Short mmCIF file of C-alpha atoms in Angstrom, two decimals:
data_model
loop_
_atom_site.label_atom_id
_atom_site.label_comp_id
_atom_site.label_asym_id
_atom_site.label_seq_id
_atom_site.Cartn_x
_atom_site.Cartn_y
_atom_site.Cartn_z
CA UNK K 1 -30.47 14.85 -17.27
CA UNK K 2 -28.19 15.06 -14.26
CA UNK K 3 -28.98 12.82 -11.30
CA UNK K 4 -28.79 15.81 -8.95
CA UNK K 5 -31.74 17.42 -10.77
CA UNK K 6 -33.94 14.33 -10.66
CA UNK K 7 -32.94 12.72 -7.39
CA UNK K 8 -35.62 14.45 -5.30
CA UNK K 9 -38.39 13.11 -7.56
CA UNK K 10 -36.79 9.67 -7.73
CA UNK K 11 -36.42 9.49 -3.98
CA UNK K 12 -39.96 10.74 -3.36
CA UNK K 13 -41.29 8.07 -5.68
CA UNK K 14 -39.45 5.32 -3.80
CA UNK K 15 -40.62 6.69 -0.47
CA UNK K 16 -44.23 6.94 -1.66
CA UNK K 17 -44.21 3.38 -2.99
CA UNK K 18 -42.90 2.06 0.28
CA UNK K 19 -45.28 4.07 2.46
CA UNK K 20 -48.27 2.82 0.41
CA UNK K 21 -47.35 -0.85 0.47
CA UNK K 22 -44.17 -2.09 2.04
CA UNK K 23 -42.78 -4.05 -0.89
CA UNK K 24 -39.33 -5.53 -1.28
CA UNK K 25 -39.35 -3.86 -4.67
CA UNK K 26 -39.23 -0.41 -3.09
CA UNK K 27 -36.41 -1.48 -0.81
CA UNK K 28 -34.49 -2.77 -3.79
CA UNK K 29 -35.06 0.55 -5.59
CA UNK K 30 -33.63 2.40 -2.61
CA UNK K 31 -30.54 0.21 -2.69
CA UNK K 32 -30.07 1.11 -6.34
CA UNK K 33 -30.67 4.75 -5.48
CA UNK K 34 -27.94 4.71 -2.83
CA UNK K 35 -25.42 3.28 -5.30
CA UNK K 36 -26.21 6.05 -7.72
CA UNK K 37 -26.02 8.74 -5.06
CA UNK K 38 -22.57 7.47 -4.06
CA UNK K 39 -21.56 7.59 -7.71
CA UNK K 40 -22.67 11.22 -7.89
CA UNK K 41 -20.89 12.02 -4.61
CA UNK K 42 -24.03 12.86 -2.64
CA UNK K 43 -22.94 13.16 0.99
CA UNK K 44 -24.78 11.55 3.93
CA UNK K 45 -25.95 14.97 5.20
CA UNK K 46 -27.43 15.75 1.80
CA UNK K 47 -29.31 12.45 1.92
CA UNK K 48 -30.88 13.34 5.27
CA UNK K 49 -31.90 16.72 3.88
CA UNK K 50 -33.34 15.04 0.79
CA UNK K 51 -35.27 12.66 3.01
CA UNK K 52 -36.65 15.51 5.09
CA UNK K 53 -37.75 17.51 2.07
CA UNK K 54 -39.38 14.44 0.51
CA UNK K 55 -41.29 13.40 3.58
CA UNK K 56 -42.49 16.98 4.17
CA UNK K 57 -43.89 17.12 0.67
CA UNK K 58 -45.44 13.65 0.85
CA UNK K 59 -46.91 13.91 4.35
CA UNK K 60 -47.66 17.54 5.18
CA UNK K 61 -49.43 16.45 8.36
CA UNK K 62 -46.31 14.84 9.82
CA UNK K 63 -45.60 15.68 13.45
CA UNK K 64 -43.26 18.58 14.11
CA UNK K 65 -41.19 16.59 16.58
CA UNK K 66 -40.44 13.92 14.00
CA UNK K 67 -39.23 16.55 11.53
CA UNK K 68 -37.10 18.22 14.19
CA UNK K 69 -35.50 14.90 14.99
CA UNK K 70 -34.13 14.88 11.44
CA UNK K 71 -32.13 18.04 12.21
CA UNK K 72 -30.28 16.09 14.89
CA UNK K 73 -29.76 13.20 12.51
CA UNK K 74 -28.33 15.59 9.91
CA UNK K 75 -25.95 17.10 12.42
CA UNK K 76 -24.81 13.65 13.58
CA UNK K 77 -24.24 12.61 9.96
CA UNK K 78 -21.89 15.56 9.34
CA UNK K 79 -18.89 13.75 10.80
CA UNK K 80 -19.77 10.58 8.91
CA UNK K 81 -19.90 12.67 5.74
CA UNK K 82 -16.47 14.13 6.43
CA UNK K 83 -15.02 10.73 7.24
CA UNK K 84 -16.48 9.44 3.99
CA UNK K 85 -14.92 12.24 1.96
CA UNK K 86 -11.60 11.72 3.69
CA UNK K 87 -11.81 8.05 2.86
CA UNK K 88 -12.38 8.90 -0.80
CA UNK K 89 -9.34 11.11 -0.93
CA UNK K 90 -7.19 8.54 0.89
CA UNK K 91 -8.28 5.98 -1.68
CA UNK K 92 -7.01 8.22 -4.44
CA UNK K 93 -3.69 8.55 -2.64
CA UNK K 94 -3.54 4.78 -2.18
CA UNK K 95 -4.11 4.23 -5.88
CA UNK K 96 -1.26 6.62 -6.68
CA UNK K 97 1.03 4.73 -4.29
CA UNK K 98 0.15 1.40 -5.86
CA UNK K 99 0.95 2.81 -9.28
CA UNK K 100 4.31 4.06 -8.04
CA UNK K 101 5.15 0.66 -6.58
CA UNK K 102 4.24 -1.00 -9.85
CA UNK K 103 6.62 1.30 -11.71
CA UNK K 104 9.34 0.58 -9.13
CA UNK K 105 8.74 -3.17 -9.44
CA UNK K 106 9.14 -3.14 -13.19
CA UNK K 107 12.26 -1.00 -12.81
CA UNK K 108 13.61 -3.57 -10.39
CA UNK K 109 13.01 -6.32 -12.94
CA UNK K 110 15.01 -4.40 -15.53
CA UNK K 111 17.72 -3.46 -13.06
CA UNK K 112 18.21 -6.95 -11.70
CA UNK K 113 17.99 -8.66 -15.06
CA UNK K 114 20.71 -11.24 -15.78
CA UNK K 115 21.44 -13.33 -18.84
CA UNK K 116 21.45 -17.09 -18.46
CA UNK K 117 24.78 -18.22 -19.99
CA UNK K 118 24.76 -20.70 -22.86
CA UNK K 119 27.69 -23.13 -22.84
CA UNK K 120 27.97 -26.52 -24.56
CA UNK K 121 28.41 -28.78 -21.53
CA UNK K 122 25.89 -27.24 -19.17
CA UNK K 123 22.15 -26.64 -19.55
CA UNK K 124 20.98 -23.87 -17.22
CA UNK K 125 17.48 -22.81 -16.21
CA UNK K 126 16.20 -20.29 -13.66
CA UNK K 127 12.90 -19.01 -12.33
CA UNK K 128 12.32 -16.23 -9.82
CA UNK K 129 8.86 -15.13 -8.71
CA UNK K 130 8.25 -12.41 -6.12
CA UNK K 131 5.62 -13.01 -3.41
CA UNK K 132 4.64 -9.34 -3.46
CA UNK K 133 5.44 -6.81 -6.13
CA UNK K 134 9.05 -6.29 -5.18
CA UNK K 135 11.38 -9.25 -4.84
CA UNK K 136 13.93 -9.82 -2.08
CA UNK K 137 15.45 -12.74 -4.00
CA UNK K 138 18.21 -12.29 -6.49
CA UNK K 139 20.23 -14.45 -8.81
CA UNK K 140 23.07 -13.52 -11.07
CA UNK K 141 25.18 -15.23 -13.71
CA UNK K 142 28.54 -14.17 -15.09
CA UNK K 143 30.28 -15.75 -18.10
CA UNK K 144 34.01 -15.32 -17.62
CA UNK K 145 36.55 -14.86 -20.40
CA UNK K 146 38.16 -18.23 -19.60
CA UNK K 147 34.81 -19.98 -20.18
CA UNK K 148 33.94 -20.45 -16.51
CA UNK K 149 30.46 -19.58 -15.24
CA UNK K 150 29.68 -17.86 -11.95
CA UNK K 151 26.31 -18.26 -10.38
CA UNK K 152 25.01 -16.45 -7.31
CA UNK K 153 21.71 -16.63 -5.50
CA UNK K 154 20.81 -14.34 -2.62
CA UNK K 155 17.90 -13.81 -0.29
CA UNK K 156 17.35 -10.76 1.85
CA UNK K 157 15.86 -11.48 5.23
CA UNK K 158 12.95 -9.10 5.03
CA UNK K 159 10.61 -8.43 2.18
CA UNK K 160 9.19 -5.68 0.07
CA UNK K 161 10.70 -2.31 -0.76
CA UNK K 162 13.59 -2.19 1.77
CA UNK K 163 14.74 -5.62 0.58
CA UNK K 164 14.47 -4.53 -3.03
CA UNK K 165 16.56 -1.41 -2.46
CA UNK K 166 19.20 -3.53 -0.75
CA UNK K 167 19.19 -5.93 -3.70
CA UNK K 168 20.11 -3.14 -6.08
CA UNK K 169 23.23 -2.51 -4.06
CA UNK K 170 24.23 -6.19 -4.19
CA UNK K 171 23.71 -6.21 -7.94
CA UNK K 172 25.87 -3.14 -8.35
CA UNK K 173 28.70 -4.64 -6.28
CA UNK K 174 28.53 -7.89 -8.25
CA UNK K 175 28.74 -5.99 -11.52
CA UNK K 176 31.80 -4.09 -10.39
CA UNK K 177 33.55 -7.25 -9.14
CA UNK K 178 36.99 -7.56 -10.82
CA UNK K 179 37.35 -10.30 -13.40
CA UNK K 180 40.17 -11.98 -11.45
CA UNK K 181 38.14 -12.64 -8.32
CA UNK K 182 35.99 -15.50 -9.49
CA UNK K 183 36.49 -17.79 -6.54
CA UNK K 184 33.15 -18.10 -4.69
CA UNK K 185 34.78 -17.50 -1.31
CA UNK K 186 36.37 -14.24 -2.55
CA UNK K 187 33.06 -13.07 -4.02
CA UNK K 188 31.30 -13.57 -0.67
CA UNK K 189 34.11 -11.91 1.27
CA UNK K 190 33.94 -8.80 -0.92
CA UNK K 191 30.18 -8.59 -0.78
CA UNK K 192 30.21 -9.15 2.95
CA UNK K 193 32.37 -6.06 3.38
CA UNK K 194 30.06 -3.99 1.18
CA UNK K 195 26.97 -5.14 3.06
CA UNK K 196 28.56 -4.70 6.46
CA UNK K 197 29.46 -1.08 5.61
CA UNK K 198 26.32 -0.01 3.80
CA UNK K 199 23.33 -1.86 5.09
CA UNK K 200 21.21 -1.29 8.13
CA UNK K 201 22.36 -3.69 10.88
CA UNK K 202 18.89 -5.21 11.16
CA UNK K 203 19.01 -6.40 7.57
CA UNK K 204 20.74 -9.66 6.71
CA UNK K 205 21.47 -11.32 3.44
CA UNK K 206 22.08 -14.98 2.76
CA UNK K 207 23.95 -15.87 -0.37
CA UNK K 208 25.25 -18.86 -2.25
CA UNK K 209 28.07 -18.35 -4.71
CA UNK K 210 29.30 -20.95 -7.17
CA UNK K 211 31.78 -21.31 -10.02
CA UNK K 212 31.67 -23.97 -12.71
CA UNK K 213 34.78 -24.79 -14.66
CA UNK K 214 33.88 -26.43 -17.98
CA UNK K 215 37.43 -27.75 -18.45
CA UNK K 216 37.66 -29.73 -15.22
CA UNK K 217 33.89 -30.01 -14.62
CA UNK K 218 34.43 -28.97 -11.06
CA UNK K 219 31.78 -26.89 -9.33
CA UNK K 220 33.25 -24.95 -6.43
CA UNK K 221 30.96 -23.14 -4.04
CA UNK K 222 30.65 -21.18 -0.80
CA UNK K 223 27.66 -20.18 1.22
CA UNK K 224 26.85 -17.26 3.49
CA UNK K 225 24.13 -18.90 5.55
CA UNK K 226 22.10 -19.67 2.46
CA UNK K 227 19.59 -22.46 1.97
CA UNK K 228 21.64 -25.53 0.96
CA UNK K 229 21.31 -26.63 -2.63
CA UNK K 230 20.87 -30.21 -3.84
CA UNK K 231 23.19 -32.29 -5.96
CA UNK K 232 21.75 -35.08 -8.05
CA UNK K 233 24.05 -37.96 -8.93
CA UNK K 234 22.87 -39.34 -12.23
CA UNK K 235 24.64 -42.71 -11.82
CA UNK K 236 23.06 -43.57 -8.44
CA UNK K 237 19.90 -41.45 -8.63
CA UNK K 238 20.74 -40.03 -5.18
CA UNK K 239 20.11 -36.43 -4.08
CA UNK K 240 22.68 -34.97 -1.69
CA UNK K 241 22.29 -31.75 0.24
CA UNK K 242 25.14 -29.42 -0.66
CA UNK K 243 26.04 -28.42 2.89
CA UNK K 244 28.33 -25.40 3.16
CA UNK K 245 29.05 -23.43 6.29
CA UNK K 246 29.37 -19.66 6.42
CA UNK K 247 28.06 -16.62 8.28
CA UNK K 248 25.32 -14.40 6.79
CA UNK K 249 26.51 -11.34 4.89
CA UNK K 250 26.70 -8.17 6.92
CA UNK K 251 27.34 -9.65 10.37
CA UNK K 252 31.10 -9.45 10.72
CA UNK K 253 33.35 -7.73 8.20
CA UNK K 254 36.25 -10.16 8.85
CA UNK K 255 34.30 -13.26 7.90
CA UNK K 256 36.08 -15.79 5.68
CA UNK K 257 34.14 -18.20 3.53
CA UNK K 258 35.21 -21.79 3.07
CA UNK K 259 35.16 -23.19 -0.44
CA UNK K 260 33.79 -26.64 -1.28
CA UNK K 261 34.23 -28.62 -4.47
CA UNK K 262 32.07 -31.08 -6.32
CA UNK K 263 32.90 -32.99 -9.47
CA UNK K 264 30.02 -32.85 -11.94
CA UNK K 265 29.52 -35.88 -14.20
CA UNK K 266 27.35 -36.04 -17.30
CA UNK K 267 23.69 -36.06 -16.24
CA UNK K 268 24.40 -34.67 -12.77
CA UNK K 269 22.26 -31.76 -11.67
CA UNK K 270 22.91 -28.86 -9.30
CA UNK K 271 19.79 -27.29 -7.76
CA UNK K 272 20.06 -23.91 -6.05
CA UNK K 273 17.13 -22.24 -4.36
CA UNK K 274 15.88 -19.59 -1.98
CA UNK K 275 14.03 -20.47 1.22
CA UNK K 276 10.81 -19.59 -0.59
CA UNK K 277 11.14 -23.05 -2.14
CA UNK K 278 11.89 -25.11 0.95
CA UNK K 279 9.73 -23.11 3.30
CA UNK K 280 6.78 -23.27 0.99
CA UNK K 281 3.84 -23.90 3.31
CA UNK K 282 0.79 -25.96 2.66
CA UNK K 283 -2.21 -26.79 4.79
CA UNK K 284 -0.29 -29.74 6.23
CA UNK K 285 2.70 -27.58 7.24
CA UNK K 286 6.06 -27.05 5.64
CA UNK K 287 6.98 -28.77 2.45
CA UNK K 288 8.90 -31.99 3.10
CA UNK K 289 12.29 -32.31 1.37
CA UNK K 290 11.13 -35.67 -0.01
CA UNK K 291 8.10 -34.03 -1.62
CA UNK K 292 10.34 -31.47 -3.29
CA UNK K 293 12.74 -34.16 -4.50
CA UNK K 294 9.74 -36.11 -5.75
CA UNK K 295 8.72 -33.22 -7.99
CA UNK K 296 12.26 -32.78 -9.25
CA UNK K 297 12.53 -36.49 -10.05
CA UNK K 298 9.24 -36.34 -11.91
CA UNK K 299 10.67 -33.81 -14.37
CA UNK K 300 14.36 -34.72 -14.26
CA UNK K 301 14.43 -35.86 -17.90
CA UNK K 302 13.40 -32.40 -19.13
CA UNK K 303 15.53 -29.38 -20.05
CA UNK K 304 16.83 -27.32 -17.11
CA UNK K 305 14.42 -24.44 -17.73
CA UNK K 306 11.47 -26.82 -18.02
CA UNK K 307 12.39 -28.53 -14.74
CA UNK K 308 12.47 -25.13 -12.99
CA UNK K 309 9.15 -24.05 -14.53
CA UNK K 310 7.36 -27.33 -13.81
CA UNK K 311 8.56 -27.57 -10.21
CA UNK K 312 7.40 -24.00 -9.65
CA UNK K 313 3.98 -24.83 -11.12
CA UNK K 314 3.64 -27.85 -8.80
CA UNK K 315 4.59 -25.87 -5.70
CA UNK K 316 2.36 -22.98 -6.71
CA UNK K 317 -0.54 -25.40 -7.00
CA UNK K 318 0.37 -27.01 -3.67
CA UNK K 319 0.13 -23.59 -1.97
CA UNK K 320 -3.17 -22.67 -3.58
CA UNK K 321 -1.41 -20.09 -5.76
CA UNK K 322 -0.49 -17.95 -2.77
CA UNK K 323 3.25 -17.41 -2.47
CA UNK K 324 4.23 -16.49 1.06
CA UNK K 325 7.85 -15.83 0.20
CA UNK K 326 9.83 -14.91 -2.90
CA UNK K 327 10.61 -18.02 -4.90
CA UNK K 328 13.83 -18.65 -6.82
CA UNK K 329 15.05 -21.92 -8.29
CA UNK K 330 18.14 -22.45 -10.46
CA UNK K 331 18.92 -25.71 -12.25
CA UNK K 332 22.31 -26.57 -13.73
CA UNK K 333 22.37 -29.83 -15.67
CA UNK K 334 25.54 -31.21 -17.21
CA UNK K 335 24.72 -32.46 -20.70
CA UNK K 336 28.08 -33.49 -22.10
CA UNK A 1 -21.39 45.02 6.24
CA UNK A 2 -22.13 43.10 9.39
CA UNK A 3 -19.15 41.82 11.31
CA UNK A 4 -19.10 40.11 14.67
CA UNK A 5 -16.81 38.02 16.77
CA UNK A 6 -16.90 35.49 19.55
CA UNK A 7 -14.02 35.07 21.95
CA UNK A 8 -13.15 31.42 22.51
CA UNK A 9 -12.03 30.72 26.05
CA UNK A 10 -14.08 27.77 27.25
CA UNK A 11 -16.04 25.00 25.58
CA UNK A 12 -19.36 26.89 25.75
CA UNK A 13 -17.92 29.61 23.55
CA UNK A 14 -17.82 27.02 20.77
CA UNK A 15 -21.61 26.85 20.98
CA UNK A 16 -21.86 30.65 20.87
CA UNK A 17 -19.66 30.75 17.75
CA UNK A 18 -21.79 28.10 16.09
CA UNK A 19 -24.96 30.04 16.96
CA UNK A 20 -23.55 33.24 15.48
CA UNK A 21 -22.52 31.41 12.33
CA UNK A 22 -25.89 29.72 11.99
CA UNK A 23 -27.76 33.00 12.36
CA UNK A 24 -25.70 34.67 9.65
CA UNK A 25 -25.97 31.62 7.36
CA UNK A 26 -29.75 31.55 7.78
CA UNK A 27 -30.01 35.29 7.15
CA UNK A 28 -28.05 34.93 3.92
CA UNK A 29 -30.36 32.15 2.78
CA UNK A 30 -28.08 29.09 3.06
CA UNK A 31 -29.99 25.80 3.03
CA UNK A 32 -30.00 23.40 5.98
CA UNK A 33 -27.20 21.23 4.61
CA UNK A 34 -24.91 24.22 4.04
CA UNK A 35 -25.86 25.62 7.44
CA UNK A 36 -24.75 22.34 8.99
CA UNK A 37 -21.50 22.44 7.00
CA UNK A 38 -20.74 26.01 8.02
CA UNK A 39 -21.44 25.36 11.70
CA UNK A 40 -19.38 22.17 11.62
CA UNK A 41 -16.46 24.15 10.18
CA UNK A 42 -16.88 26.80 12.89
CA UNK A 43 -16.97 24.04 15.53
CA UNK A 44 -13.73 22.57 14.26
CA UNK A 45 -11.94 25.90 14.16
CA UNK A 46 -13.23 26.93 17.59
CA UNK A 47 -12.33 23.55 19.08
CA UNK A 48 -8.81 23.87 17.71
CA UNK A 49 -8.46 27.23 19.46
CA UNK A 50 -9.92 25.84 22.70
CA UNK A 51 -7.76 22.68 22.66
CA UNK A 52 -4.44 23.91 21.31
CA UNK A 53 -4.21 27.69 21.62
CA UNK A 54 -6.01 28.25 24.92
CA UNK A 55 -7.81 31.30 23.62
CA UNK A 56 -8.60 33.14 20.45
CA UNK A 57 -11.42 34.52 18.39
CA UNK A 58 -13.85 33.48 15.69
CA UNK A 59 -15.09 36.28 13.44
CA UNK A 60 -18.00 35.91 11.04
CA UNK A 61 -18.42 38.33 8.13
CA UNK A 62 -20.79 38.57 5.22
CA UNK A 63 -18.97 39.02 1.93
CA UNK A 64 -19.93 40.05 -1.57
CA UNK A 65 -17.98 39.57 -4.76
CA UNK A 66 -19.89 41.00 -7.71
CA UNK A 67 -23.10 39.02 -7.87
CA UNK A 68 -21.76 36.39 -5.48
CA UNK A 69 -22.74 36.50 -1.82
CA UNK A 70 -21.29 34.48 0.98
CA UNK A 71 -19.76 34.44 4.41
CA UNK A 72 -16.26 34.35 5.82
CA UNK A 73 -15.12 32.58 8.94
CA UNK A 74 -11.91 33.91 10.42
CA UNK A 75 -10.17 32.06 13.22
CA UNK A 76 -7.40 33.90 15.01
CA UNK A 77 -5.29 32.90 17.99
CA UNK A 78 -2.00 33.76 19.61
CA UNK A 79 -1.23 30.21 20.60
CA UNK A 80 1.90 28.13 19.94
CA UNK A 81 1.31 28.03 16.17
CA UNK A 82 1.66 25.02 13.89
CA UNK A 83 5.23 24.03 13.02
CA UNK A 84 4.37 21.73 10.10
CA UNK A 85 1.40 22.98 8.08
CA UNK A 86 1.78 20.28 5.44
CA UNK A 87 1.37 17.64 8.10
CA UNK A 88 -1.84 19.10 9.60
CA UNK A 89 -3.32 19.54 6.13
CA UNK A 90 -2.73 15.84 5.40
CA UNK A 91 -5.73 13.54 5.42
CA UNK A 92 -5.72 11.03 8.22
CA UNK A 93 -3.28 13.01 10.35
CA UNK A 94 -5.61 14.58 12.93
CA UNK A 95 -8.54 12.23 12.42
CA UNK A 96 -6.67 9.07 13.30
CA UNK A 97 -6.86 9.86 16.99
CA UNK A 98 -10.57 10.64 16.79
CA UNK A 99 -9.93 14.37 17.16
CA UNK A 100 -12.56 15.28 14.59
CA UNK A 101 -12.58 16.44 11.01
CA UNK A 102 -9.38 18.43 11.37
CA UNK A 103 -8.31 21.23 9.06
CA UNK A 104 -8.65 19.17 5.85
CA UNK A 105 -12.27 18.65 6.91
CA UNK A 106 -12.80 22.40 7.29
CA UNK A 107 -11.27 22.94 3.87
CA UNK A 108 -13.72 20.42 2.37
CA UNK A 109 -16.73 21.96 4.07
CA UNK A 110 -15.94 25.45 2.82
CA UNK A 111 -15.29 26.85 -0.69
CA UNK A 112 -12.11 28.77 0.06
CA UNK A 113 -9.50 28.18 2.72
CA UNK A 114 -6.21 29.79 3.70
CA UNK A 115 -3.95 29.34 6.68
CA UNK A 116 -0.99 31.25 8.08
CA UNK A 117 0.86 30.13 11.16
CA UNK A 118 4.01 31.27 12.89
CA UNK A 119 5.41 29.09 15.67
CA UNK A 120 5.32 31.04 18.91
CA UNK A 121 3.04 33.73 17.50
CA UNK A 122 -0.22 32.11 16.51
CA UNK A 123 -2.46 31.00 13.68
CA UNK A 124 -4.81 32.78 11.30
CA UNK A 125 -7.29 30.77 9.25
CA UNK A 126 -9.68 32.35 6.77
CA UNK A 127 -12.38 30.46 4.95
CA UNK A 128 -15.30 31.42 2.73
CA UNK A 129 -18.56 29.75 1.80
CA UNK A 130 -20.39 31.10 -1.24
CA UNK A 131 -24.15 31.03 -1.65
CA UNK A 132 -25.17 29.05 -4.74
#
């Protein structure tokens, strides 16, 4: 039978039990009753009316003034009832929005997808995890016809949907980059013009662009205000910061980007990251560079992808599994 | 068919409109909860006239549709009108400032609801509550 048909009897029973002896049991029953009445969309004003009807049937001798007071209570509850119903409908709308964002996030994953190149001399691994549903981090690989590999990592200052939309534009420009402009400085200069023309002036993008030549084993790179990467020298066991100067994308359309070069020996490792890695916060404050290097050292003997995955796991644990910023880490390890 | 109106000019006219609505609702046999819903809807409509249009009129009519019986509330004003009806019919638009249930609230309280508004000419809202 429907709850609406039986609720008067149920409620009267609870009321009677409580009036006779004030047990916790009756109070517990009324809590259960209220859950059910919410489930069946009984409004607050209906509850007052139900209460009035019940008490009138149970206690016919009840004072008139007490019963009249319930009319005022019912009237006062009207606005609460409306607010409650509005809340219900807003919740439905919220659920729809969340669903839409989920669809958009999975579209973004497809749209921004990039293949990690496989070449004999270099082992490459990458991990990118968004803090919210939509990521403002982006990385991209290109395998050129001459065997060279381009790598780019970008971070939009700002998060969420606006950052994600902006990312799509960067991806599109990278894809339509001519094959002859592989030099990292040229790539940044082109993208800088695109961003400067098309993006809201309050939105900035940092980007690191690199090119590895498997013939000469030279890694050339340029940076547009991006988090510096690390270079690990296998022979000395030393980590160097790969400092590179350059203005953020989208500030000045005439910006030129200086190119730097680094010879990569067997066993050397290039680590590129977004600020979600270095600015990872713990209870004790920001992550120390030494702590990060410690984790990398711990896993340095593994494959590139395993290093990236393990370091992420460690930092995730360190932050109690709550990412505050999008996290991207790329590892390039020369194997032969 | 009974048909009567209350002119809304000052805040006390809202009370008169509520009273008229309650009398008709009682006469038709609406229960206390529905009476409260109908009068709350009348309050909202009358308050909108008082606050935004300056003056207007609330008309209460009994209606019959075959075996169904009910009442209609008509709110009519010659105020500035509503430029964006979609916006005012959105949940959370008028309520956020504590202005009351707003038009979506009226729509929820009643069974049928229709609104016409022309900027510069005024607004006509018709709503029906059926007796169950």
